[in-house]
Coordinates of C-alpha atoms and ligand atoms in Angstrom, one line a residue:
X1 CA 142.3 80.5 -100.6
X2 CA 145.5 79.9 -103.2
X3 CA 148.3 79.0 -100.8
X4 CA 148.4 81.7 -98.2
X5 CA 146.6 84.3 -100.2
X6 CA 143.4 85.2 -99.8
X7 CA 141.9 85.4 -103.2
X8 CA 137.7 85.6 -102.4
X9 CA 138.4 88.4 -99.6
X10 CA 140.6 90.8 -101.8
X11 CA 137.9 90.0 -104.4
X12 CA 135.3 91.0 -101.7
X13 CA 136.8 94.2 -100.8
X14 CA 137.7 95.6 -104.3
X15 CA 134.2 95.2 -105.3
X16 CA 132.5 96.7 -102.1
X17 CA 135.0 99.4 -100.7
X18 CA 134.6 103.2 -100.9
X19 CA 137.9 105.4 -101.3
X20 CA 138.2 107.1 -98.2
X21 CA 136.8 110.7 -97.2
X22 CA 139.8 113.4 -96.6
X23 CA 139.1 112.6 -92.5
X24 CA 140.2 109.3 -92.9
X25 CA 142.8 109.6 -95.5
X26 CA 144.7 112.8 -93.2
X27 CA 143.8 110.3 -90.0
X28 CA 146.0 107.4 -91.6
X29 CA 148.9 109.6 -93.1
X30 CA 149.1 111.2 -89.7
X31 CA 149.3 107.4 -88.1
X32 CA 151.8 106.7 -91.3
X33 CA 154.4 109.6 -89.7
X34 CA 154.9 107.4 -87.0
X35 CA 157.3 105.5 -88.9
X36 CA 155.9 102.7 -88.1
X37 CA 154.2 100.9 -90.4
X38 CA 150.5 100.8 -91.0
X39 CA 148.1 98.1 -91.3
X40 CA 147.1 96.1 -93.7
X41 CA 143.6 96.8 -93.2
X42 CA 144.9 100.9 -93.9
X43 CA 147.2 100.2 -96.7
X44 CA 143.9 98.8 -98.3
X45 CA 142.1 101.7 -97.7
X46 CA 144.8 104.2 -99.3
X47 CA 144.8 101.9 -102.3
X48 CA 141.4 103.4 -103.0
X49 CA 142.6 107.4 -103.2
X50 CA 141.4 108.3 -106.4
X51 CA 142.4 111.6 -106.9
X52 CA 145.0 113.3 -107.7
X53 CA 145.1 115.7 -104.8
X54 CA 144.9 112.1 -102.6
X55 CA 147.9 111.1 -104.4
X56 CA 149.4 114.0 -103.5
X57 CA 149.3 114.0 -99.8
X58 CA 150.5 110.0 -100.1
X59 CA 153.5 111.2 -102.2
X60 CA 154.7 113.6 -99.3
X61 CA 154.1 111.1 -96.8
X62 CA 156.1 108.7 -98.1
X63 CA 158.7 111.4 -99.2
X64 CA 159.0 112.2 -95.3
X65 CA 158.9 108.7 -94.0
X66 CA 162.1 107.5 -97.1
X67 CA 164.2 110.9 -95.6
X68 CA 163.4 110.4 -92.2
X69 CA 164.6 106.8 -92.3
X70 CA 167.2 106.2 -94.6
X71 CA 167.9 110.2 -95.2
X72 CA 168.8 111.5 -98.7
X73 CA 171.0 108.5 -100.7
X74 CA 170.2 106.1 -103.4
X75 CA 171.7 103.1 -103.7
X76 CA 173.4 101.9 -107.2
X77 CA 173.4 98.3 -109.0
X78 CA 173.7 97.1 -112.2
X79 CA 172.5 93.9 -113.2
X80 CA 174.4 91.1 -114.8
X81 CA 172.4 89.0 -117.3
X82 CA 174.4 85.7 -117.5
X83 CA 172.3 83.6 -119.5
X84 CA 168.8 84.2 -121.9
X85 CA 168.4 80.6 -122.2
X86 CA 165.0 79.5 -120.8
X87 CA 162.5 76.4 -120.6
X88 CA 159.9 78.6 -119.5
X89 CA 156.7 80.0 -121.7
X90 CA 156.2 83.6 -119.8
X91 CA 154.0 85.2 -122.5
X92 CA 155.4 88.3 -121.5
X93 CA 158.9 88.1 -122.1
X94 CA 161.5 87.6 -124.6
X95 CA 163.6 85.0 -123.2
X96 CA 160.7 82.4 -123.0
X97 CA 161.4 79.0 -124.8
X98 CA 159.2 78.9 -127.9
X99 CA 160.7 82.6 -129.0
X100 CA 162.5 82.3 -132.2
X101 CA 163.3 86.2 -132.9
X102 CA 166.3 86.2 -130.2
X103 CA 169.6 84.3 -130.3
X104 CA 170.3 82.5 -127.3
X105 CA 173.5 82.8 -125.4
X106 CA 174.9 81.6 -122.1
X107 CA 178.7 83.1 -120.9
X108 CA 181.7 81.2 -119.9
X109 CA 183.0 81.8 -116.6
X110 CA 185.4 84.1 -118.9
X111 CA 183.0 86.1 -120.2
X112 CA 181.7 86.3 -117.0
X113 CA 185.1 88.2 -115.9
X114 CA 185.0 90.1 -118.8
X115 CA 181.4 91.7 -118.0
X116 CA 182.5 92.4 -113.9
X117 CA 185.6 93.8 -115.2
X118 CA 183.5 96.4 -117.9
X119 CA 180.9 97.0 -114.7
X120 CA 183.7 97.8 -112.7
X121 CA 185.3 100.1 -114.4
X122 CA 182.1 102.2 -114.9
X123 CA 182.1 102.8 -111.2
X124 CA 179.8 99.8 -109.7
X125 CA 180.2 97.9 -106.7
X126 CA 177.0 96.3 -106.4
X127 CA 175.7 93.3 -109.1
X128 CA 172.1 91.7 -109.6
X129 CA 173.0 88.4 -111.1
X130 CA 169.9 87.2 -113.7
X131 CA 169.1 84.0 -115.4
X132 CA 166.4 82.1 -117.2
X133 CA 165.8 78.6 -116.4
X134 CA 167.5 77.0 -118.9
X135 CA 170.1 74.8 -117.4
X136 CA 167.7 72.1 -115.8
X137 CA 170.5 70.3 -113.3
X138 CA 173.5 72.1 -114.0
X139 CA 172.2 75.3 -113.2
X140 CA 173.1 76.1 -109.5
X141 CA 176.8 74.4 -110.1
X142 CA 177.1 77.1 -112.7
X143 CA 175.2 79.9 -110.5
X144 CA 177.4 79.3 -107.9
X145 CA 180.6 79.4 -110.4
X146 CA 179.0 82.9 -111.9
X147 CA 179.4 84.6 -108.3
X148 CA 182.4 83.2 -107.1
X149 CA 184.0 84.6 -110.8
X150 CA 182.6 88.3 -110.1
X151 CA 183.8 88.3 -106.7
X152 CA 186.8 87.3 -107.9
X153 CA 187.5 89.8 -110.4
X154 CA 189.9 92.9 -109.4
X155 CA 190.9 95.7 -111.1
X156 CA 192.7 99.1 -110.0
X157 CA 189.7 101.1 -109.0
X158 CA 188.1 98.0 -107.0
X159 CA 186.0 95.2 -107.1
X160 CA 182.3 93.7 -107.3
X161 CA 181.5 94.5 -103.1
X162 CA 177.8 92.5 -103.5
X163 CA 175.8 89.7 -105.6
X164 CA 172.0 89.5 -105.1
X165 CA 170.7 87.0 -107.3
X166 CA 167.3 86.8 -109.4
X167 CA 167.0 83.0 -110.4
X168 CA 164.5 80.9 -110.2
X169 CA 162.6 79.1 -107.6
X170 CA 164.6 76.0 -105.8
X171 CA 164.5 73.4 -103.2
X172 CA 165.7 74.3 -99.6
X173 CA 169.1 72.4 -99.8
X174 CA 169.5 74.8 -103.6
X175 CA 169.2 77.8 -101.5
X176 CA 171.3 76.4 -99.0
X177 CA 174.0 75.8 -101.2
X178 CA 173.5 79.5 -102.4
X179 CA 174.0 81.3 -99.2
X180 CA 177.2 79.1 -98.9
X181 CA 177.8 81.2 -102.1
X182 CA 177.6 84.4 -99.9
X183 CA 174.9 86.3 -102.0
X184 CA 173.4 89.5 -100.5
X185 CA 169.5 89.5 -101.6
X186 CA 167.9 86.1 -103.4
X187 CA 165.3 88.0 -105.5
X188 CA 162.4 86.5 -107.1
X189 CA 159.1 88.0 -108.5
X190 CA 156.1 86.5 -108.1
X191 CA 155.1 88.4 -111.4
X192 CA 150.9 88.0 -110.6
X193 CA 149.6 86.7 -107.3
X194 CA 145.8 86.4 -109.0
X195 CA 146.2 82.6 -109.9
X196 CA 143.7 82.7 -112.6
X197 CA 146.2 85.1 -114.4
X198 CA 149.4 83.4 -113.3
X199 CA 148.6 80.1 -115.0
X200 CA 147.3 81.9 -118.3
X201 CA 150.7 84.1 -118.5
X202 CA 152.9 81.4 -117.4
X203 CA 151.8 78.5 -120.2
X204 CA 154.8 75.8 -119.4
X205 CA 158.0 74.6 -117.6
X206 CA 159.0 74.9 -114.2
X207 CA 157.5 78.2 -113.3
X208 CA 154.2 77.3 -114.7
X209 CA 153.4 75.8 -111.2
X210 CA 151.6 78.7 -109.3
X211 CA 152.1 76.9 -105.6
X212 CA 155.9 76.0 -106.0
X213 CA 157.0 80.0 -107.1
X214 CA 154.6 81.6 -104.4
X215 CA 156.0 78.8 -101.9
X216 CA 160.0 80.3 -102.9
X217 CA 160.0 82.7 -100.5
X218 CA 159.8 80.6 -97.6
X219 CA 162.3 77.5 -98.7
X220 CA 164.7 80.5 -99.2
X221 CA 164.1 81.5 -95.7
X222 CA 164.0 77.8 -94.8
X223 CA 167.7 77.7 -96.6
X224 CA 169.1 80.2 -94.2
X225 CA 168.6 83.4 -96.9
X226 CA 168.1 86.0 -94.8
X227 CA 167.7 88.7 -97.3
X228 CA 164.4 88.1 -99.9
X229 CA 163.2 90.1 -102.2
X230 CA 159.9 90.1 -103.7
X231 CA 158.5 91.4 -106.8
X232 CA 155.4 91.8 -109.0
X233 CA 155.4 92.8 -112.6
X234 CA 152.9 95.5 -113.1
X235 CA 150.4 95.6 -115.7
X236 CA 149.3 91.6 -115.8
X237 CA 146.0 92.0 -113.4
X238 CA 144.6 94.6 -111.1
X239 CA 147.4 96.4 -109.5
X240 CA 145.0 96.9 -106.2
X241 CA 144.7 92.8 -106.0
X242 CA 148.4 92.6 -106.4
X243 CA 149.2 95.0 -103.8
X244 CA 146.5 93.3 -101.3
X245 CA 148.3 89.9 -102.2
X246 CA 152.1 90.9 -101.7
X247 CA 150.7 92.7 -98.1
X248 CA 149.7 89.0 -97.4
X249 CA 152.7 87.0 -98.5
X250 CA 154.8 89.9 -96.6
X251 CA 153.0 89.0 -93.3
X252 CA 153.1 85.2 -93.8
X253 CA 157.3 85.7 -93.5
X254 CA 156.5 88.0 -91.0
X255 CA 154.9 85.8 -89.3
X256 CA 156.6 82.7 -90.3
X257 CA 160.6 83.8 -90.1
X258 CA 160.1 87.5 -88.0
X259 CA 161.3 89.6 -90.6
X260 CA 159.7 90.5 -94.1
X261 CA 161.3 90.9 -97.6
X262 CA 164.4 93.0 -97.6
X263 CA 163.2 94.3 -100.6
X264 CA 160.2 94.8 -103.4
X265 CA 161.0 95.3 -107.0
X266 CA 158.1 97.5 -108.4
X267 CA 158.8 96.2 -112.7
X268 CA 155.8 97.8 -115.3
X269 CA 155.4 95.5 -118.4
X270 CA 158.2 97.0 -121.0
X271 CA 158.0 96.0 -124.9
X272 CA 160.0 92.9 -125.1
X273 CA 160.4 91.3 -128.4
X274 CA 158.3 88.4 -129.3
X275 CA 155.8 89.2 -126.8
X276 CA 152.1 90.6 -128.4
X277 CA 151.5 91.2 -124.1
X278 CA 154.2 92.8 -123.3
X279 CA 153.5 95.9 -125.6
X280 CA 150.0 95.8 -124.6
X281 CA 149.2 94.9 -121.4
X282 CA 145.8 93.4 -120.3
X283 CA 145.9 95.9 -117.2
X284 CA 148.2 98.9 -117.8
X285 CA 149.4 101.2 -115.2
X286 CA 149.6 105.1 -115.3
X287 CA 152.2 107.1 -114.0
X288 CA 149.7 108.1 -111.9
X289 CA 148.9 105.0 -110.1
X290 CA 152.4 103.9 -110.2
X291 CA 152.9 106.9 -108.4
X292 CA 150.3 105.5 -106.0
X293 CA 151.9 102.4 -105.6
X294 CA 155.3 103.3 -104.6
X295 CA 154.0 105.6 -102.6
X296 CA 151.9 103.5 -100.6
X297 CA 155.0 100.3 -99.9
X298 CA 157.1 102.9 -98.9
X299 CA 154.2 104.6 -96.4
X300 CA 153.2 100.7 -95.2
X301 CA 156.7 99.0 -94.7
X302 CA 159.2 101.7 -94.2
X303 CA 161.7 99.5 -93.7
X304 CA 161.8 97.6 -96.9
X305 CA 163.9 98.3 -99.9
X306 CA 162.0 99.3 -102.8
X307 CA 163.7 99.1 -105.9
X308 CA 163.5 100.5 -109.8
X309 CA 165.0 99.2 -112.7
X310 CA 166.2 100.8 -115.9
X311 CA 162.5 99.5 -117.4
X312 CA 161.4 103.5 -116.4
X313 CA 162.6 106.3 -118.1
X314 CA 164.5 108.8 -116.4
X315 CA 161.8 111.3 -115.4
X316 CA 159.8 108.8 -113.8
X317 CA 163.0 107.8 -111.8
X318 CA 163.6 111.0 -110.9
X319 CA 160.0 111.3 -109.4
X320 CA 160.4 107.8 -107.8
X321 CA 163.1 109.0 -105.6
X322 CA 160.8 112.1 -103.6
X323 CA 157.8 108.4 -103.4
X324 CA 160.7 106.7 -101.5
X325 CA 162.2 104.5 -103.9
X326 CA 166.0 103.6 -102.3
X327 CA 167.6 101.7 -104.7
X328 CA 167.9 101.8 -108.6
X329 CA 170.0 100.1 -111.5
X330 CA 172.2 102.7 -113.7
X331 CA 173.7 102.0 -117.1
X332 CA 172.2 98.4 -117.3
X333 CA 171.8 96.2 -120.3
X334 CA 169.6 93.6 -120.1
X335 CA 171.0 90.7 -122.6
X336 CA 174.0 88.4 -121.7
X337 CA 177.3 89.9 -122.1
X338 CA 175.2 93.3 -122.8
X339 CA 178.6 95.3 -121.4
X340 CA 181.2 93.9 -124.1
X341 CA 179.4 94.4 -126.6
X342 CA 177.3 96.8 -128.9
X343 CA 174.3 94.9 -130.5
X344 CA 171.6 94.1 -128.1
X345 CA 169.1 92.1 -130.1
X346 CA 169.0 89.4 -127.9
X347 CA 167.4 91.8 -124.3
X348 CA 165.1 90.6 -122.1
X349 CA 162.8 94.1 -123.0
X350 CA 163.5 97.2 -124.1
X351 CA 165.1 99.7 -121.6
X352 CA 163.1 102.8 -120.7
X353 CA 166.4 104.9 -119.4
X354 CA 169.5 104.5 -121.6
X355 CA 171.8 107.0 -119.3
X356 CA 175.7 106.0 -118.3
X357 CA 175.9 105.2 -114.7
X358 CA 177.8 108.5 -114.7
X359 CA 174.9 110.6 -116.1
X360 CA 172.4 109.0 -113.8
X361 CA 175.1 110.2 -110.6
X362 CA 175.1 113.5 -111.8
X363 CA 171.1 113.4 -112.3
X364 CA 171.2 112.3 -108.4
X365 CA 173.4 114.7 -107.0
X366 CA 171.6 117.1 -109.0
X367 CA 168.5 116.2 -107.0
X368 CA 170.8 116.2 -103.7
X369 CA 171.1 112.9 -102.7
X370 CA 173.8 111.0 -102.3
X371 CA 174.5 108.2 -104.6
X372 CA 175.5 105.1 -102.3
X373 CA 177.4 102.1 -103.5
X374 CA 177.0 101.1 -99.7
X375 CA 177.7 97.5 -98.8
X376 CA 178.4 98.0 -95.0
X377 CA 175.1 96.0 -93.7
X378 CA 175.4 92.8 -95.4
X379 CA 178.9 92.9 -94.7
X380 CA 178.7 93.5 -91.2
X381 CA 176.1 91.1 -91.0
X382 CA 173.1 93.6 -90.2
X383 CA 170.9 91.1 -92.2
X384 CA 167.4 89.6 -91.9
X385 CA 165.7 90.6 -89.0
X386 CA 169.0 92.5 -87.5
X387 CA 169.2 94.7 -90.2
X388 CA 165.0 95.7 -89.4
X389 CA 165.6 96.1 -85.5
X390 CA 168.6 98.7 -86.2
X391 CA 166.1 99.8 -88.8
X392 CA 163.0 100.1 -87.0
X393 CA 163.9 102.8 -84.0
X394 CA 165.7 105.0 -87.0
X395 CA 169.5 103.9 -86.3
X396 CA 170.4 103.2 -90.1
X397 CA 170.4 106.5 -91.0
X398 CA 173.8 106.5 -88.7
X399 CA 175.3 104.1 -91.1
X400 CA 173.6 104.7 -94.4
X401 CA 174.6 108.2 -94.4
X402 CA 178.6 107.9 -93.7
X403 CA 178.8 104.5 -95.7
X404 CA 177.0 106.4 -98.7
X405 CA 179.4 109.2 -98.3
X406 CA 182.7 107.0 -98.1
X407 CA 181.5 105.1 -101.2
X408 CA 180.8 108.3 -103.4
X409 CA 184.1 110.2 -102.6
X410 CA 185.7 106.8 -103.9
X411 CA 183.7 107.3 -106.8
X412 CA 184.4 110.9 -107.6
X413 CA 188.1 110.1 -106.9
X414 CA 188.4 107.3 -109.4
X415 CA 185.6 108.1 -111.6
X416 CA 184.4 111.6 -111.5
X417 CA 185.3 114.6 -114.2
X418 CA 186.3 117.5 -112.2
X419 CA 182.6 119.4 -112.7
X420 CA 181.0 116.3 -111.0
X421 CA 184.0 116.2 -108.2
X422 CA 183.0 119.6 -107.4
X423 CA 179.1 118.8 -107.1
X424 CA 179.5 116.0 -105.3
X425 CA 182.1 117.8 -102.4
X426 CA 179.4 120.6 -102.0
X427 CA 176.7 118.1 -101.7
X428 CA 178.9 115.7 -99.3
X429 CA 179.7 119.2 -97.2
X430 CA 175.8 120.3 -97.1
X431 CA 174.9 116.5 -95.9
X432 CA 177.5 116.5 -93.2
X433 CA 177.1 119.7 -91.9
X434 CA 172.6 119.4 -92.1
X435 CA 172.1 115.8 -91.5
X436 CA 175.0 114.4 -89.1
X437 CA 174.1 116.3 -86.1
X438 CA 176.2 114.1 -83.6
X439 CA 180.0 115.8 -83.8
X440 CA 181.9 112.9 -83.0
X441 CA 180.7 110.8 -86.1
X442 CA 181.1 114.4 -88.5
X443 CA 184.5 114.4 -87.3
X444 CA 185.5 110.7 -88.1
X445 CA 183.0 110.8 -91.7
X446 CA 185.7 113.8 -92.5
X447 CA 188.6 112.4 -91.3
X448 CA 187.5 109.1 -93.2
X449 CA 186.9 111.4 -96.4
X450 CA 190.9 112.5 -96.3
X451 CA 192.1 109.2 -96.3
X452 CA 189.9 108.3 -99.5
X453 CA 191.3 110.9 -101.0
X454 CA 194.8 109.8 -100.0
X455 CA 194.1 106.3 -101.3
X456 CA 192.6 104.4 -98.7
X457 CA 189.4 102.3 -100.1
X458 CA 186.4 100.5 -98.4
X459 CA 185.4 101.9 -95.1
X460 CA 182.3 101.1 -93.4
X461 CA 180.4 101.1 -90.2
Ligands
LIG1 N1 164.1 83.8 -114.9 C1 163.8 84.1 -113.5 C2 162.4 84.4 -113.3 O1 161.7 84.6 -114.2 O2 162.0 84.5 -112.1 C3 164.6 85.3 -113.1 C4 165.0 86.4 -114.0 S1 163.8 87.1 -115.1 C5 164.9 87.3 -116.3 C6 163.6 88.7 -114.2 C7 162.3 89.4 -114.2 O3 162.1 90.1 -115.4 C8 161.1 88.5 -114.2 O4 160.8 88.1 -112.9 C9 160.0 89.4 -114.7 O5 159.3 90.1 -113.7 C10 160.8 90.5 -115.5 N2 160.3 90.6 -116.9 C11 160.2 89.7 -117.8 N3 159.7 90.2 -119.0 C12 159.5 91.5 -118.7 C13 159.0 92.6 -119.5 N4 158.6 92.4 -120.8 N5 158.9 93.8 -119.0 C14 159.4 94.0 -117.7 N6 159.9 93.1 -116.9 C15 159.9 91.8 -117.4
LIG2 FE1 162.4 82.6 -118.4 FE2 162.3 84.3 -116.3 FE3 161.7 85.1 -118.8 FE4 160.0 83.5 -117.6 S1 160.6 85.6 -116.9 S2 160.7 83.3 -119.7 S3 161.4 82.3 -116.4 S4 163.6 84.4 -118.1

């Protein structure tokens, strides 16, 4: 036992357990439609599917559960990278300390501006703000600095609506002070739960100490964070001992705070420069197991966020979306002030999907969803455990759909060529008129639509 996790009876398991016959696998997918949630003790057993076929059948199941929960929209974010300074030795990735082949670079407040300004003008509402641990003391004064400067920033098509933050692990009182900040999600990746493997990837600094990062979670929660996401960075150690793990840590908030992670970042190891790991990676995943493991978060917390970065390329995006991803980055760079300017040397790894934020809409609405810049829930204040009891009866749907709507007719008024305008009102018509059944809320998501079109900007429910 490492903390809260488990370690000798997820060892046990993988080395005993059977995949399950097709009796057993149908018997849990059919429990899975329940929207629900399954167990643990199931999740385990569809980590096991082996086949293709099986893989199959968990794909559709989770492809039914992400439409009949959130219905057919993908929210957009870009991140912000705001400093690649780090006192950290993660063997996997470039910003780590001892790296010589990158230059190191941390913006002012102005360049700050500068980046929202460029990310608002593509279209985005929504920012991931992302840091190494280079600034020892001074680094949540200048955090805090970072957000207030992007929510500050306005130009004539809008402003930054949302800041989640990936930085790393505090003290309660840290966290506290970062809420005061009014960040959406506080994100952190446990990267490896197997702690054998987390103290040979993670050599020295502050992050090198396995029980203070896997502790994070709950000081955030402690802080008054209601929102957490979680993380693990595929392609370290066994992705079925990782998946096991997370399923542990998920039920210790559960358990300990009455609500889970808002969200799960699902990274695979990228190339990142400097790093002999990162471009060959002790346990890689396929496609096909990747496939496997979206599938099976979105089939065992329906209610959680699962979110994809720019690290996969655009087919494997594209298939992502039908396994229940709901969230994805478009058009990101991953080096500080990576939107101003053209030479990237100095990334964090190399970026599997190049697109503009405006090809990856077009790739969405080709699919027909709706690409959602929604910010409505944390605004509202449907957060932490209130944003999973609307959620768990199937009542977001009533807000993701309009608020995804609203937010993509302000994009194809201010943003949109006229063969994407045209798209995206044919796909807005064909979600109104097949998937907002109740007339009263058609009526006033139309009458809502005119005034965007006449000027007026950010409605929400
Ligand atoms: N420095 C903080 C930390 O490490 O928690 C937060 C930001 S770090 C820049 C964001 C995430 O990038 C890490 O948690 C890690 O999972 C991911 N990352 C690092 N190197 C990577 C690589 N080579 N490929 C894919 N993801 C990587
Ligand atoms: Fe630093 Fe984060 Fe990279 Fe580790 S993953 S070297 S902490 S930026």
């Amino acid at each position: 036992m490492t903390g809260f996790i488990d370690n000798r009876k997820i060892e046990e398991y993988l080395k005993k357990a059977d995949p399950p016959d097709s009796k057993e696998l149908e018997d849990i997918l059919v429990h899975a439609r329940d929207l629900k949630g399954i167990s643990s003790e199931e999740a385990e057993r569809l980590l096991l599917v082996d086949t293709e076929e099986g893989i199959d059948k968990l794909a559709e199941t989770a492809n039914f559960i992400k439409e009949s929960i959130y219905g057919k929209r993908l929210v957009l974010f870009a991140p912000m990278y705001v400093s690649n300074m780090c006192n950290n030795e993660c063997l996997y990735c470039a910003f780590r300390k001892s790296n010589k082949l990158i230059s190191r670079n941390t913006l002012t407040l102005d360049q700050i501006a500068e980046e929202t300004e460029a990310l608002i003008d593509q279209g985005h509402k929504r920012v991931l703000l992302v840091s190494g641990e280079g600034m020892g003391k001074t680094a949540l004064d200048y955090t805090i600095d970072a957000i207030g400067t992007v929510y500050s920033v306005k130009r004539p098509k809008g402003n930054i609506r949302r800041i989640n933050v990936n930085i790393a692990a505090m003290e309660v009182g840290h966290y506290r002070k970062l809420r005061e900040a009014k960040i959406g999600t506080y994100q952190l990746f446990q990267e490896t739960y197997h702690e054998e493997t987390y103290r040979k990837m993670h050599k020295s600094g502050p992050k090198s100490n396995y029980e203070y990062h896997l502790g994070a979670m709950d000081r955030a929660m402690e802080g008054g964070i209601d929102d957490v996401g979680v993380g693990i960075l595929f392609g370290l150690t066994d992705y079925k001992y990782e998946i096991m793990a997370l399923l542990q840590h998920i039920k210790r908030l559960e358990d300990k705070f009455g609500v889970g992670p808002h969200t799960i970042s699902v990274p695979r190891l990228e190339p990142a420069t400097g790093s002999d790991i990162a471009s060959d990676p002790p346990f890689p995943v396929t496609d096909s197991d990747f496939r496997k493991i979206i599938a099976i978060l979105r089939i065992t917390v329906p209610y959680t966020g699962i979110i994809l970065s720019t690290r996969e390329n655009a087919e494997m995006r594209r298939e992502a979306l039908h396994l229940g991803v709901s969230q994805i980055s478009a058009g990101s760079k991953s080096d500080p002030g990576g939107y101003t300017k053209k030479d990237h040397t100095d990334a964090q790894f190399s970026l599997g999907d190049h697109r503009s934020l405006h090809e990856v809409i077009e790739d969405i609405v080709d699919l027909d969803h709706i690409p959602s810049f929604c910010t409505g829930c944390y605004r509202l204040g449907r957060v932490g455990k209130d944003f999973m009891d609307l959620a768990k009866p199937g009542l977001i749907k009533a807000h993701c759909y309009p608020n995804a709507i609203f937010t993509f007719t302000e994009y194809l008024e201010d943003f949109a060529d006229e063969k994407l305008k045209q798209k995206g009102y044919d796909l807005i018509e064909r979600t109104i008129n097949g998937n907002i059944t109740q007339l009263k809320l058609a009526e006033g998501v139309r009458k809502n639509i005119e005034e965007i079109k006449k000027g007026k900007r950010d409605i929400y429910y």
